[in-house]
Amino acid sequence: MKYQESLTYLIEAFGGSDNLQKILGVGPSALSNYRRREHLPFNQAQKLSELAPDYGFNLDPYSLRISPVNKKAKLEILLIITGGIAAYKSLELIRRLQDFEFSVTAVMTESAHQFITPLSVSALTGNKVYSDLFDLTDEQEMGHIQLARKADLVLIAPATANFISKIAHGLADDLASTICLVTDAPIFVVPAMNPHMWANLATQENCRILRNREITFIGPDDGDTACGENGSGRFAETSFIISIIQKKLLSNENLNIFFENKSQQKHLIAKPLAGKRILITAGPTFEPIDPVRFIGNRSSGKQGYAIAAACALAGAEVCLVSGPVNLAAPSDTRLINIETAEQMQQACASELQVANGLQIDCVICAAAVSDWQMVELGDLKLKKSDSGPPQLRLKETPDILSWVGHHPSRPRLVIGFAAETDTLKQNAQSKRMRKNADWILANSVIQSGETVFNSDKNEILFISETKEEAWAADNKQAIAQKLVVHISEYFSSTDLDRNC
Ligand code: PMT
């Protein structure tokens, strides 16, 4: 195949010229130059070669030849659906897991059939649904041992009190419970049941037994349950389930379970934000008072940098505009260092100006931008004088979030933070409206007696036009991961709407 032909082929393979330009970070003229000159710079070819498995093939960066991707590149989730009202939620879960490039095979218990049909599950997973321990065809095609062994992870969602009790006591009277005994993959349990059943000592004792066996529980959530009662027992949020699975997969102690070596890790981790361009602000700004002094704040940049790292890991092209901090640029991000709010705005402006014809998809303003700057700046250091301290004349800095939110090239998704000392929710809601942000992540300045600035933890109240969610206190990386899950879900549903 001639080089030129392979470029035409690549354009198709990477979803068309627009997408390929986005991936390569070039405009239409550069792409047609590559084709005319029959030459793709090697660093660009390498970039494509790294991304190719996300598009379902391998690419040799030297010859630009395409070959089928190794099937094992997707993590195999064996989803066990047990019989509760929340079983229908497993359908949404399957769709989301697939957005994150997990391959899902489902096993349904007999009572799960009362709530959803194997046909709908199989239509979504694209795989046969297994139910019967003694089905000879299945035993020939794939016995319960192989089914359990093939899984990288077993997810029981929803898990009823009955099923939890069965696996706690090692029963193996159906396919689903037998698999739990056979598998050596990690098991995750998403309980969903009536609040009294969940609170019952027998259930709690069974959960304790399973937790001691290193089985991970996700949820249940508090709130109104399908049976009309209120309390703990709701099926956890889909985004939360995925964030926990991702977090476990990404945490070092578990890597060996899933990846034989670190170099495999890169290809196996799902890239739900591949092809998306994200601009992130982080850290403080320093507004000079004179050549030696400044107005600043205690932001360490930890939260913004964690978000940048998580977005890059999820495959986004990340530009991080950062005030002065003591952190290294996260890998695979482009870092622009600035000091003042005006410089931060200029850096964001040149990214938004779409100089190379490409649109930013999402902006995340995590920076603690100083609200004030000096009206005038002298060249000389302010001196002490007999007439007392100097009267500093201040004016407002540009509000970058509000400016992006009202910008003619407004990205599809604009996200801000709100750091508040009081009336968190109301202040955050009014900031979201005023600054025309889609989402605000509100964090209280003081959390558990510590200031959120420079600490390793954060606790968030997520606010959008239609919903509010309290994100429990966790480390800033986990908060970043959770945000990535939300962003990915947003894009996967709005991309779908756009393509329909
Ligand atoms: O950096 P860390 O030590 O990890 O701490 C994290 C953090 C507390 C700094 C972060 O979680 C956070 O809350 N960042 C926003 C802090 C802030 O300035 O909040 P605000 O309520 O004053 O501003 C609201 C929003 O407007 C923010 O998205 C802010 O980036 C943006 N803003 C504010 C003023 C301004 N001139 N320009 C802006 O873009």
PDB file of C-alpha atoms and ligand atoms in Angstrom, residues 298-303 365-371 397-401 416-420 431 435 443 452-454 458 476, ligand 1:
ATOM      1  CA  ARG A 298      -2.531  29.084  49.613  1.00  0.00           C
ATOM      2  CA  SER A 299      -3.633  26.951  46.636  1.00  0.00           C
ATOM      3  CA  SER A 300      -1.064  24.201  46.075  1.00  0.00           C
ATOM      4  CA  GLY A 301      -2.378  23.152  42.652  1.00  0.00           C
ATOM      5  CA  LYS A 302      -2.888  19.564  43.921  1.00  0.00           C
ATOM      6  CA  GLN A 303      -6.557  19.375  42.925  1.00  0.00           C
ATOM      7  CA  CYS A 365     -11.296  26.181  36.250  1.00  0.00           C
ATOM      8  CA  ALA A 366      -9.723  24.752  39.407  1.00  0.00           C
ATOM      9  CA  ALA A 367      -7.367  27.698  39.937  1.00  0.00           C
ATOM     10  CA  ALA A 368      -7.731  29.969  42.936  1.00  0.00           C
ATOM     11  CA  VAL A 369      -7.483  33.177  40.952  1.00  0.00           C
ATOM     12  CA  SER A 370      -6.859  36.277  43.006  1.00  0.00           C
ATOM     13  CA  ASP A 371      -9.892  38.552  42.838  1.00  0.00           C
ATOM     14  CA  THR A 397      -8.885  40.814  38.022  1.00  0.00           C
ATOM     15  CA  PRO A 398     -10.495  39.304  34.918  1.00  0.00           C
ATOM     16  CA  ASP A 399     -12.896  36.521  35.902  1.00  0.00           C
ATOM     17  CA  ILE A 400     -11.657  33.704  33.683  1.00  0.00           C
ATOM     18  CA  LEU A 401     -14.460  31.228  34.373  1.00  0.00           C
ATOM     19  CA  GLY A 416     -15.813  25.714  37.739  1.00  0.00           C
ATOM     20  CA  PHE A 417     -15.038  25.296  41.397  1.00  0.00           C
ATOM     21  CA  ALA A 418     -16.369  27.331  44.312  1.00  0.00           C
ATOM     22  CA  ALA A 419     -14.301  27.624  47.465  1.00  0.00           C
ATOM     23  CA  GLU A 420     -16.584  28.880  50.207  1.00  0.00           C
ATOM     24  CA  LYS A 431     -21.727  31.322  40.947  1.00  0.00           C
ATOM     25  CA  LYS A 435     -20.515  32.633  35.426  1.00  0.00           C
ATOM     26  CA  ASN A 443     -15.727  22.749  48.265  1.00  0.00           C
ATOM     27  CA  VAL A 452      -8.785  22.344  51.682  1.00  0.00           C
ATOM     28  CA  PHE A 453      -5.950  24.486  50.315  1.00  0.00           C
ATOM     29  CA  ASN A 454      -2.792  22.345  50.148  1.00  0.00           C
ATOM     30  CA  ASN A 458     -11.304  17.120  49.297  1.00  0.00           C
ATOM     31  CA  LYS A 476      -7.825  14.638  45.437  1.00  0.00           C
TER      32      LYS A 476
HETATM   33  O1  PMT B   1      -4.889  23.858  44.854  1.00  0.00           O
HETATM   34  P1  PMT B   1      -5.266  23.010  46.064  1.00  0.00           P
HETATM   35  O2  PMT B   1      -4.401  23.306  47.261  1.00  0.00           O
HETATM   36  O3  PMT B   1      -5.363  21.554  45.737  1.00  0.00           O
HETATM   37  O4  PMT B   1      -6.748  23.471  46.500  1.00  0.00           O
HETATM   38  C1  PMT B   1      -7.803  23.234  45.652  1.00  0.00           C
HETATM   39  C2  PMT B   1      -8.756  24.448  45.554  1.00  0.00           C
HETATM   40  C3  PMT B   1      -9.397  24.696  46.903  1.00  0.00           C
HETATM   41  C4  PMT B   1      -7.969  25.691  45.126  1.00  0.00           C
HETATM   42  C5  PMT B   1      -9.815  24.093  44.458  1.00  0.00           C
HETATM   43  O5  PMT B   1     -10.497  22.926  44.865  1.00  0.00           O
HETATM   44  C6  PMT B   1     -10.811  25.227  44.291  1.00  0.00           C
HETATM   45  O6  PMT B   1     -11.802  25.357  44.980  1.00  0.00           O
HETATM   46  N1  PMT B   1     -10.539  26.144  43.295  1.00  0.00           N
HETATM   47  C7  PMT B   1     -11.306  27.357  43.076  1.00  0.00           C
HETATM   48  C8  PMT B   1     -10.924  28.366  44.133  1.00  0.00           C
HETATM   49  C9  PMT B   1     -11.611  29.696  43.942  1.00  0.00           C
HETATM   50  O7  PMT B   1     -10.964  30.664  43.617  1.00  0.00           O
HETATM   51  O8  PMT B   1     -12.898  29.665  44.077  1.00  0.00           O
HETATM   52  P2  PMT B   1     -13.868  30.967  43.882  1.00  0.00           P
HETATM   53  O9  PMT B   1     -15.134  30.567  44.514  1.00  0.00           O
HETATM   54  O10 PMT B   1     -13.214  32.200  44.339  1.00  0.00           O
HETATM   55  O11 PMT B   1     -14.030  31.065  42.307  1.00  0.00           O
HETATM   56  C10 PMT B   1     -15.099  30.419  41.608  1.00  0.00           C
HETATM   57  C11 PMT B   1     -14.630  29.948  40.262  1.00  0.00           C
HETATM   58  O12 PMT B   1     -14.270  31.074  39.453  1.00  0.00           O
HETATM   59  C12 PMT B   1     -13.419  29.036  40.290  1.00  0.00           C
HETATM   60  O13 PMT B   1     -13.607  28.065  39.290  1.00  0.00           O
HETATM   61  C13 PMT B   1     -12.265  29.952  39.919  1.00  0.00           C
HETATM   62  O14 PMT B   1     -11.229  29.239  39.229  1.00  0.00           O
HETATM   63  C14 PMT B   1     -12.952  30.928  38.981  1.00  0.00           C
HETATM   64  N2  PMT B   1     -12.357  32.280  38.983  1.00  0.00           N
HETATM   65  C15 PMT B   1     -12.431  33.074  40.084  1.00  0.00           C
HETATM   66  C16 PMT B   1     -11.913  34.362  40.016  1.00  0.00           C
HETATM   67  C17 PMT B   1     -11.330  34.809  38.819  1.00  0.00           C
HETATM   68  N3  PMT B   1     -10.817  36.031  38.720  1.00  0.00           N
HETATM   69  N4  PMT B   1     -11.257  33.988  37.756  1.00  0.00           N
HETATM   70  C18 PMT B   1     -11.773  32.735  37.823  1.00  0.00           C
HETATM   71  O15 PMT B   1     -11.700  31.984  36.838  1.00  0.00           O
END
